[in-house]
Amino acid sequence: MSNELNKMRDLVLSGHLSRRDFMAGAAAVGITASAASALLTSPAKAAPKKGGHFKIGIGSGSTTESLDPGAIDNTFPQQVNYATRNCLVDVDNEGNAVPNLAESVEASADAKTWTVKLRKGVEFHNGKTMTADDVIASMNHHRGDDSKSAAKSVLDPVVEIKKDDDHTIVFELKEGNADFPYIISDYHLSIMPDGKWQEGIGTGGYVLESFEPGVKATFKKFGNYWRGDERAHFDSIEVLSIKDVAARTNALTSGEIHAMDRCDLKTVHLLKRNRKLNVHQVTGTQHYTIPMHVDVAPFNDVNVRQALKYSIDREAIVKTVLRGYGQVANDHPISPANKYFNKDLPQRAYDPEKARYHLKKAGVDSINVDLSSADAAFAGAVDAAVLYKEHAAKAGININVIREPNDGYWSNVWLKKPWCFCYWGGRPTEDWMFSIAYSKGAAWNDTHWENERFNELLVQARAELNEDTRRAMYYEMQELCSNDGGTVVPMYASYVFATAANVGHDKFASNWDLDGNKALERWWFDS
């Protein structure tokens, strides 16, 4: 199959090209209809080949990072974590929660008790055999009053974790939760020997050889990986933090790396012309946000928050910053890819007059606010801030754009400054996304927003088994976020990444960038 046709097939599988257009393209290069149809149901690449040294450039990273899975806050440490460790459950490339280190995950009738059977004979990199004690210690690393883990709120529904035997664990929840298998797929909840993270030891396909926070990490293949030849195809891998997108792009085009995330959308059309490269676009739950601390003036006034939401031209931002690789959002985190996306919620549009109206309701004619931004948040974040400043000026809002350093952005700006830029990969379920970033007390509630009705619905919807009732609850929660919440969510962004043409893969997962952030484990070299 030609390189161009291969790209078209990937677009069909990711939903960005119709089957009809693919068939027409195949006919144009002399492939019969029956052969083209077979291509859509056969593997996109030959069977995975083994070997080689794979290098990937990541557009994030900070010198303040550690190997603590509870402290992961961007893609660089996430890559390190997934290369070396596994979770009990994985999210596959169809968006399903599937057993990973767990052999099975079964619920009681009320979904309050979950029994996890572990795979036997799974070995850690240090030679220790994984048991239920390791799993419980790993989970408890994120629990307790003194825990600083970002996953603390994720595990808040868990009342007790107990061991039935060396390979059986029982989770008791406060209330029923049909999404529990997705919860224990959270990348923070990777399994470590005795719950200890300091040496980066796990059960994953690669052994950590070196780790320079925010700079570089190197790995070698783990010979006793429990998945055998099914995954972890490279002999060795190298993850490089290359935050400058131009430098990242140059490294890919020159062959210094084999893949990169977060392509520069201004120049991605040039990458598409390069026959030695493949550019990939995947629609998922990724969204870009501008969170404000609602307990800090002037953001503590809901009318000011409304004014700021009406004073951004979302269409212009999507067109200019995303170059069309995304769509406008509506000030809540649930994307059209989610099951309970509120398609009935009226789309908020740019309206300086409505913004002025809300300012007047707040008792002012104009406001001056600082907005922190850096391209570490996402490619084009600084440009988005400048555009926002121009849009808001027409509503009497003076935005002072503060360009922050890329290095340390996630530790020194996000969660610290009253108003800044952020990106979210999203989560597979509504409950998961809301729980980690919008619920009361969540470690990553980056606006400090507390809405009594929202938090009440969050608990009710989690345990609700009736689909229609649950949908109505999540619809209302999205409306509450949009109208009362402290987050401006202007756009949903496609994942746009690039690989060398000889990098093999199956259908890409959409729950995270870079094939669900499992590129290191799932990809291979074709030649």
C-alpha positions as MATLAB code, in Angstrom:
seq = 'MSNELNKMRDLVLSGHLSRRDFMAGAAAVGITASAASALLTSPAKAAPKKGGHFKIGIGSGSTTESLDPGAIDNTFPQQVNYATRNCLVDVDNEGNAVPNLAESVEASADAKTWTVKLRKGVEFHNGKTMTADDVIASMNHHRGDDSKSAAKSVLDPVVEIKKDDDHTIVFELKEGNADFPYIISDYHLSIMPDGKWQEGIGTGGYVLESFEPGVKATFKKFGNYWRGDERAHFDSIEVLSIKDVAARTNALTSGEIHAMDRCDLKTVHLLKRNRKLNVHQVTGTQHYTIPMHVDVAPFNDVNVRQALKYSIDREAIVKTVLRGYGQVANDHPISPANKYFNKDLPQRAYDPEKARYHLKKAGVDSINVDLSSADAAFAGAVDAAVLYKEHAAKAGININVIREPNDGYWSNVWLKKPWCFCYWGGRPTEDWMFSIAYSKGAAWNDTHWENERFNELLVQARAELNEDTRRAMYYEMQELCSNDGGTVVPMYASYVFATAANVGHDKFASNWDLDGNKALERWWFDS';
ca = [
       0.000    0.000    0.000;
       1.385    3.443   -0.934;
       2.363    5.879    1.791;
      -0.413    8.280    0.730;
      -3.056    5.548    0.729;
      -1.789    4.401    4.105;
      -2.381    7.921    5.442;
      -5.904    7.903    3.957;
      -6.651    4.584    5.635;
      -5.581    6.009    9.006;
      -7.951    8.935    8.444;
     -10.845    6.543    7.785;
     -10.106    4.563   10.945;
      -9.897    7.755   13.017;
     -13.154    9.085   11.577;
     -11.663   11.970    9.584;
     -12.272   10.595    6.090;
     -15.296    8.853    4.658;
     -15.128    5.319    3.327;
     -16.390    6.647   -0.030;
     -13.475    9.085   -0.332;
     -11.028    6.329    0.585;
     -12.449    4.048   -2.104;
     -12.171    6.865   -4.647;
      -8.549    7.458   -3.658;
      -7.782    3.766   -3.945;
      -9.331    3.620   -7.418;
      -7.217    6.577   -8.468;
      -4.038    4.621   -7.790;
      -5.322    1.463   -9.487;
      -6.539   -0.576   -6.493;
      -9.740   -2.527   -7.081;
     -12.820   -1.961   -4.944;
     -12.562   -5.403   -3.330;
      -8.881   -4.926   -2.520;
      -9.524   -1.454   -1.102;
     -12.341   -2.801    1.050;
     -10.015   -5.486    2.377;
      -7.477   -2.837    3.335;
     -10.022   -1.238    5.649;
     -10.522   -4.454    7.589;
      -6.927   -5.703    7.597;
      -4.052   -4.450    9.745;
      -2.698   -1.090    8.604;
       0.856   -2.381    8.944;
       2.699   -5.663    8.811;
       3.034   -7.642   12.025;
       5.092   -5.693   14.549;
       8.828   -6.071   14.139;
      11.172   -6.191   17.070;
      14.222   -4.114   17.804;
      15.704   -0.704   17.266;
      16.262    2.416   19.345;
      13.213    4.693   19.367;
      13.453    8.400   20.214;
      10.492   10.665   20.826;
      10.344   14.433   21.385;
       7.801   15.705   23.921;
       6.611   19.310   24.078;
       6.465   19.432   27.867;
       8.612   18.707   30.867;
       9.891   20.459   33.975;
      13.063   20.225   36.030;
      10.891   19.948   39.155;
       9.447   16.547   38.169;
       9.963   13.288   40.032;
       9.171    9.614   39.512;
       6.218    9.860   41.902;
       3.134    8.851   39.858;
       0.966   10.966   42.115;
       2.826   14.086   41.004;
       2.477   13.579   37.246;
       1.142   16.767   35.683;
       2.220   16.671   32.016;
       3.095   14.380   29.131;
       6.827   13.949   29.776;
       6.525   12.164   33.151;
       3.436   10.398   31.850;
       5.562    8.809   29.116;
       8.123    7.748   31.719;
       5.395    6.268   33.894;
       3.717    4.277   31.124;
       7.038    2.954   29.813;
       7.987    1.478   33.174;
       4.704    0.716   34.903;
       1.265   -0.744   34.330;
      -2.164   -0.084   35.820;
      -4.755   -2.649   36.805;
      -6.942   -1.633   33.868;
      -6.104   -0.158   30.482;
      -8.174    1.893   28.037;
      -7.860    0.324   24.590;
      -7.957    1.982   21.180;
     -11.753    1.648   21.074;
     -12.182    3.498   24.368;
     -13.030    0.375   26.353;
     -11.761   -0.325   29.867;
      -9.979   -3.697   29.612;
      -8.083   -5.748   32.208;
      -4.333   -5.125   32.294;
      -2.485   -6.260   35.448;
      -5.932   -7.360   36.532;
      -7.098  -10.627   35.056;
     -10.700   -9.696   35.771;
     -12.680   -6.864   37.407;
     -16.154   -7.768   38.638;
     -18.848   -5.710   40.374;
     -21.522   -6.528   42.902;
     -25.146   -5.967   41.890;
     -25.138   -2.446   43.322;
     -21.663   -1.639   41.928;
     -20.405   -0.732   45.409;
     -18.099   -3.736   45.768;
     -15.509   -4.520   43.102;
     -13.391   -7.660   43.094;
     -10.104   -7.587   41.195;
      -8.324  -10.829   40.300;
      -4.631  -10.255   39.558;
      -2.579  -11.946   36.896;
      -0.176  -14.484   38.347;
       3.554  -14.528   37.701;
       3.884  -10.830   36.886;
       7.416   -9.685   37.676;
       8.759   -6.289   38.674;
      12.018   -5.027   37.169;
      13.814   -5.866   40.441;
      12.743   -9.516   40.238;
       9.966   -9.297   42.829;
       6.698  -11.054   41.932;
       3.642   -8.804   42.077;
       1.059   -9.615   44.742;
      -2.040   -8.005   46.188;
       0.136   -6.313   48.823;
       1.948   -4.322   46.111;
      -1.352   -3.214   44.606;
      -2.833   -2.141   47.930;
       0.333   -0.244   48.891;
       0.344    1.471   45.480;
      -3.263    2.544   45.882;
      -2.736    3.726   49.451;
       0.147    5.905   48.267;
      -2.561    8.253   46.950;
      -4.936    8.005   49.913;
      -4.961    9.432   53.398;
      -5.178   12.897   54.887;
      -1.516   13.701   54.231;
      -1.493   12.601   50.602;
      -0.483   15.245   48.065;
      -1.296   13.013   45.115;
      -3.346   14.352   42.236;
      -5.200   11.022   42.364;
      -6.398   11.497   45.924;
      -9.800   12.744   44.761;
      -9.997    9.954   42.166;
      -9.818    7.385   44.946;
     -12.007    9.340   47.346;
     -15.012    7.060   46.604;
     -13.009    4.096   47.945;
     -13.837    3.333   51.593;
     -11.677    0.244   51.994;
      -9.219   -1.888   50.046;
      -8.689   -5.386   51.400;
      -6.899   -8.543   50.319;
      -8.743  -11.843   50.016;
      -5.583  -13.684   48.960;
      -2.303  -12.902   47.195;
      -4.090  -12.408   43.888;
      -7.514  -11.093   44.928;
      -8.361   -7.561   46.047;
     -11.736   -6.148   47.054;
     -12.558   -2.457   46.732;
     -15.451   -1.178   48.846;
     -16.951    2.120   47.614;
     -19.083    4.756   49.326;
     -21.726    4.359   46.653;
     -22.224    2.470   43.430;
     -19.969    3.472   40.562;
     -20.442    1.867   37.175;
     -17.276    3.607   35.920;
     -14.919    2.112   38.507;
     -12.828    0.124   35.963;
     -12.010    3.434   34.252;
     -10.986    4.960   37.583;
      -8.320    2.315   38.211;
      -6.966    2.885   34.706;
      -5.842    6.373   35.794;
      -2.156    6.766   34.954;
      -1.418    7.974   38.500;
      -2.519    4.596   39.824;
       0.312    2.553   38.341;
       1.527   -0.393   40.395;
       4.896   -0.295   42.170;
       6.715   -2.820   44.384;
       5.477   -2.237   47.929;
       4.056    1.049   46.648;
       7.548    2.583   46.463;
       8.205    4.921   43.552;
      11.675    6.342   44.177;
      13.614    4.080   41.791;
      11.061    4.035   38.998;
      10.581    0.277   39.193;
       7.428   -1.245   37.760;
       6.051   -4.147   35.745;
       6.169   -2.281   32.414;
       7.826   -3.190   29.150;
      10.926   -1.069   29.746;
      13.439   -0.665   32.537;
      14.404    2.899   33.429;
      18.126    3.491   32.913;
      18.366    7.251   33.460;
      16.016   10.077   34.364;
      16.819   13.771   34.068;
      13.671   15.652   35.113;
      12.311   17.770   32.281;
      15.248   16.836   30.050;
      15.634   13.196   29.097;
      14.840    9.640   30.132;
      16.344    6.438   28.696;
      15.088    2.865   28.903;
      15.955   -0.663   27.834;
      13.552   -3.485   27.089;
      12.520   -5.621   30.045;
      13.260   -9.231   29.170;
      10.660  -10.677   31.544;
       7.769   -8.423   30.561;
       4.542  -10.247   31.376;
       3.030   -9.373   27.995;
       5.882  -11.127   26.176;
       6.142  -10.159   22.503;
       2.660   -8.620   22.409;
       3.948   -5.156   23.396;
       7.190   -3.195   23.986;
       8.710   -3.891   20.587;
      11.785   -1.629   20.706;
      15.127   -2.706   22.186;
      15.562    0.691   23.797;
      13.837    4.058   23.915;
      14.674    7.648   24.672;
      12.198   10.335   25.716;
      13.382   13.902   25.183;
      11.729   17.037   26.526;
      11.858   19.473   23.599;
       9.455   22.209   24.578;
      10.248   24.504   21.646;
       8.017   23.310   18.817;
      10.412   24.523   16.104;
      13.261   22.571   17.666;
      10.997   19.543   18.044;
       9.957   19.757   14.401;
      13.545   20.153   13.205;
      14.578   17.129   15.244;
      11.896   15.055   13.510;
      12.608   16.249    9.986;
      16.358   15.714   10.449;
      15.872   12.195   11.766;
      17.136   12.927   15.271;
      13.836   11.660   16.683;
      11.227    9.291   15.286;
       8.078   10.947   16.654;
       6.843   14.176   18.189;
       3.676   15.368   19.885;
       1.823   18.670   19.553;
       2.768   19.633   16.004;
       2.955   23.333   15.188;
      -0.377   23.836   13.477;
       0.991   26.863   11.636;
       3.501   24.721    9.775;
       1.988   21.238    9.932;
       1.074   21.468    6.234;
       4.807   21.451    5.467;
       5.276   18.229    7.434;
       2.501   16.649    5.395;
       4.534   17.260    2.233;
       7.473   15.286    3.591;
       7.255   11.721    2.272;
       9.481   10.508    5.090;
       6.919   11.533    7.684;
       3.314   10.817    8.608;
       1.092   13.396   10.321;
      -1.755   12.025   12.437;
      -4.929   13.736   13.644;
      -7.107   12.101   16.296;
     -10.322   13.464   17.758;
     -10.699   12.781   21.450;
     -11.447   14.571   24.689;
      -8.581   17.069   24.631;
      -9.573   20.627   25.421;
      -7.794   23.898   26.187;
      -8.861   25.967   29.163;
      -8.319   29.324   30.859;
      -9.056   28.721   34.571;
      -9.529   31.575   37.026;
      -9.515   31.370   40.815;
     -13.111   32.093   41.789;
     -12.082   32.964   45.349;
      -9.913   35.865   44.128;
     -11.313   39.225   43.020;
     -12.588   40.068   40.473;
     -13.220   36.427   39.517;
     -15.285   35.834   42.653;
     -18.195   37.590   40.947;
     -20.133   35.286   38.598;
     -20.991   38.261   36.390;
     -17.295   38.965   35.822;
     -16.832   35.320   34.909;
     -19.730   35.553   32.464;
     -18.280   38.751   30.981;
     -14.947   37.025   30.376;
     -16.686   34.084   28.706;
     -18.608   36.363   26.334;
     -15.521   38.410   25.490;
     -13.561   35.710   23.651;
     -14.082   34.993   19.950;
     -13.962   31.206   19.936;
     -14.343   30.846   16.184;
     -11.361   33.127   15.622;
      -9.280   31.226   18.192;
     -10.037   27.848   16.586;
      -9.287   29.203   13.129;
      -6.117   31.071   14.088;
      -4.578   28.927   16.823;
      -5.841   25.457   15.899;
      -5.849   26.072   12.140;
      -9.105   24.175   12.038;
      -7.776   21.139   13.947;
     -10.553   21.338   16.522;
     -13.871   23.004   17.260;
     -15.390   25.622   19.550;
     -16.187   24.620   23.134;
     -18.767   25.857   25.586;
     -17.019   26.482   28.924;
     -17.274   22.939   30.250;
     -14.876   19.990   29.859;
     -17.105   17.359   28.258;
     -16.347   16.925   24.565;
     -18.490   15.646   21.684;
     -16.506   12.405   21.973;
     -17.991   11.753   25.412;
     -21.110    9.638   25.854;
     -23.147   12.295   27.690;
     -22.061   15.428   25.832;
     -24.796   18.067   26.192;
     -25.710   18.733   22.577;
     -28.715   20.804   23.655;
     -26.788   23.463   25.571;
     -26.832   26.737   23.567;
     -23.375   27.555   22.279;
     -21.943   30.701   23.878;
     -20.710   33.096   21.198;
     -18.531   36.195   21.167;
     -20.729   39.095   22.283;
     -18.985   42.238   23.647;
     -22.343   43.826   24.456;
     -23.372   40.903   26.660;
     -19.961   41.071   28.268;
     -20.520   44.763   29.064;
     -23.977   43.925   30.395;
     -22.494   41.453   32.872;
     -19.794   43.921   33.896;
     -22.500   46.427   34.726;
     -24.322   43.782   36.764;
     -21.039   43.372   38.640;
     -21.091   47.107   39.308;
     -18.217   48.149   37.026;
     -17.763   49.550   33.532;
     -14.371   47.964   32.928;
     -11.801   45.736   34.603;
      -8.045   45.155   34.427;
      -6.879   41.554   34.792;
      -3.577   39.677   34.443;
      -3.518   36.543   32.284;
      -0.494   34.233   32.486;
       0.411   32.226   29.416;
       3.205   30.119   27.946;
       3.387   27.710   25.054;
       4.147   25.026   27.636;
       0.391   25.084   28.249;
      -0.236   24.207   24.609;
       1.229   25.200   21.271;
      -0.145   28.639   20.464;
      -1.211   29.526   24.004;
       0.631   32.846   23.897;
      -0.978   33.705   20.558;
      -4.359   32.757   22.028;
      -3.760   35.097   24.970;
      -2.918   38.007   22.654;
      -6.032   37.349   20.577;
      -8.148   37.153   23.728;
      -6.736   40.521   24.832;
      -7.823   42.049   21.497;
     -11.298   40.509   21.683;
     -11.903   41.524   25.292;
     -10.835   45.137   24.758;
     -14.068   45.711   22.825;
     -15.998   44.819   25.979;
     -14.090   47.174   28.254;
     -11.859   44.412   29.633;
      -8.155   45.163   29.690;
      -6.171   41.909   29.767;
      -2.511   42.217   30.663;
      -0.836   39.186   29.055;
       2.063   37.904   31.153;
       4.348   35.621   29.181;
       5.636   33.048   31.633;
       8.737   30.820   31.191;
       8.008   27.415   29.676;
      10.219   25.666   32.204;
       8.407   25.273   35.484;
       5.085   26.453   34.070;
       3.139   23.538   35.553;
       4.715   23.882   38.987;
       5.010   27.661   39.244;
       2.039   29.044   37.290;
      -0.774   26.526   36.924;
      -2.668   26.199   40.233;
      -0.660   29.166   41.526;
      -1.545   32.218   39.414;
      -5.174   33.503   39.570;
      -5.703   33.294   35.791;
      -3.681   31.267   33.317;
      -3.800   28.823   30.401;
      -4.054   25.055   30.712;
      -4.671   21.985   28.590;
      -6.468   18.776   29.464;
      -6.289   15.469   27.674;
      -9.753   14.852   29.032;
     -10.927   11.577   30.552;
     -12.939    8.643   29.174;
     -15.946    9.328   31.402;
     -17.828   12.392   32.563;
     -17.559   11.394   36.208;
     -13.781   11.055   35.988;
     -13.275   14.439   34.347;
     -15.598   16.231   36.731;
     -14.185   14.467   39.798;
     -10.546   15.395   39.241;
     -10.992   18.996   38.111;
     -14.376   20.399   39.128;
     -15.479   18.696   42.327;
     -15.082   20.259   45.742;
     -11.656   19.577   47.204;
     -10.181   17.958   44.086;
      -6.402   18.421   43.914;
      -6.688   19.656   40.337;
      -9.719   21.901   40.816;
      -7.736   24.740   39.266;
     -10.459   27.362   39.826;
     -11.351   26.514   43.455;
     -14.960   26.379   42.248;
     -17.513   24.918   44.661;
     -21.098   24.570   43.535;
     -23.412   22.733   45.917;
     -25.839   21.561   43.232;
     -22.988   20.374   40.994;
     -21.374   18.328   43.766;
     -24.733   16.844   44.715;
     -25.358   15.754   41.125;
     -21.844   14.359   40.816;
     -22.517   11.843   43.579;
     -25.996   10.979   42.316;
     -24.986   10.498   38.686;
     -22.076    8.273   39.645;
     -24.403    5.680   41.154;
     -27.298    6.116   38.736;
     -27.879    3.085   36.506;
     -30.754    4.488   34.434;
     -29.197    5.895   31.247;
     -31.781    8.623   30.671;
     -31.646    9.852   34.257;
     -27.873    9.822   34.239;
     -27.786   11.746   30.971;
     -30.068   14.447   32.372;
     -27.786   14.838   35.379;
     -24.644   15.205   33.304;
     -26.415   17.659   31.014;
     -27.267   19.838   34.006;
     -23.709   19.619   35.334;
     -22.298   20.850   32.031;
     -24.739   23.762   32.147;
     -23.646   24.626   35.690;
     -19.989   24.606   34.641;
     -20.724   26.766   31.631;
     -22.807   29.386   33.417;
     -21.377   29.467   36.926;
     -17.950   27.830   36.746;
     -14.604   29.591   36.715;
     -13.156   28.033   33.576;
     -13.233   29.571   30.129;
     -13.133   26.588   27.758;
     -12.855   28.078   24.267;
     -11.973   25.023   22.198;
     -11.687   21.272   21.809;
      -8.427   20.411   20.105;
      -7.565   17.403   17.999;
      -4.430   15.489   18.852;
      -1.973   16.261   16.058;
       1.318   14.388   16.185;
       3.842   13.115   13.656;
       6.013   10.063   13.160;
       8.711    8.864   10.809;
       7.139    6.900    7.953;
       8.702    3.656    9.154;
       6.974    3.761   12.538;
       4.281    1.110   12.705;
       1.074    1.230   14.713;
      -2.500   -0.014   14.935;
      -5.564    2.207   15.246;
      -4.732    5.070   17.588;
      -6.428    5.365   20.948;
      -8.148    8.697   21.552;
      -8.204    8.927   25.343;
      -4.810   10.697   25.333;
      -2.320   12.100   22.865;
       0.238    9.761   21.262;
      -2.000    6.706   21.096;
      -3.385    7.063   24.593;
       0.151    7.943   25.712;
       1.070    4.312   25.047;
       3.227    5.008   21.987;
       6.352    3.587   23.599;
       4.622    0.308   24.366;
       2.354   -0.012   21.317;
       4.446    1.193   18.360;
       7.254   -0.434   16.394;
       9.566    0.052   13.404;
       8.293   -1.333   10.097;
      11.818   -1.477    8.733;
];
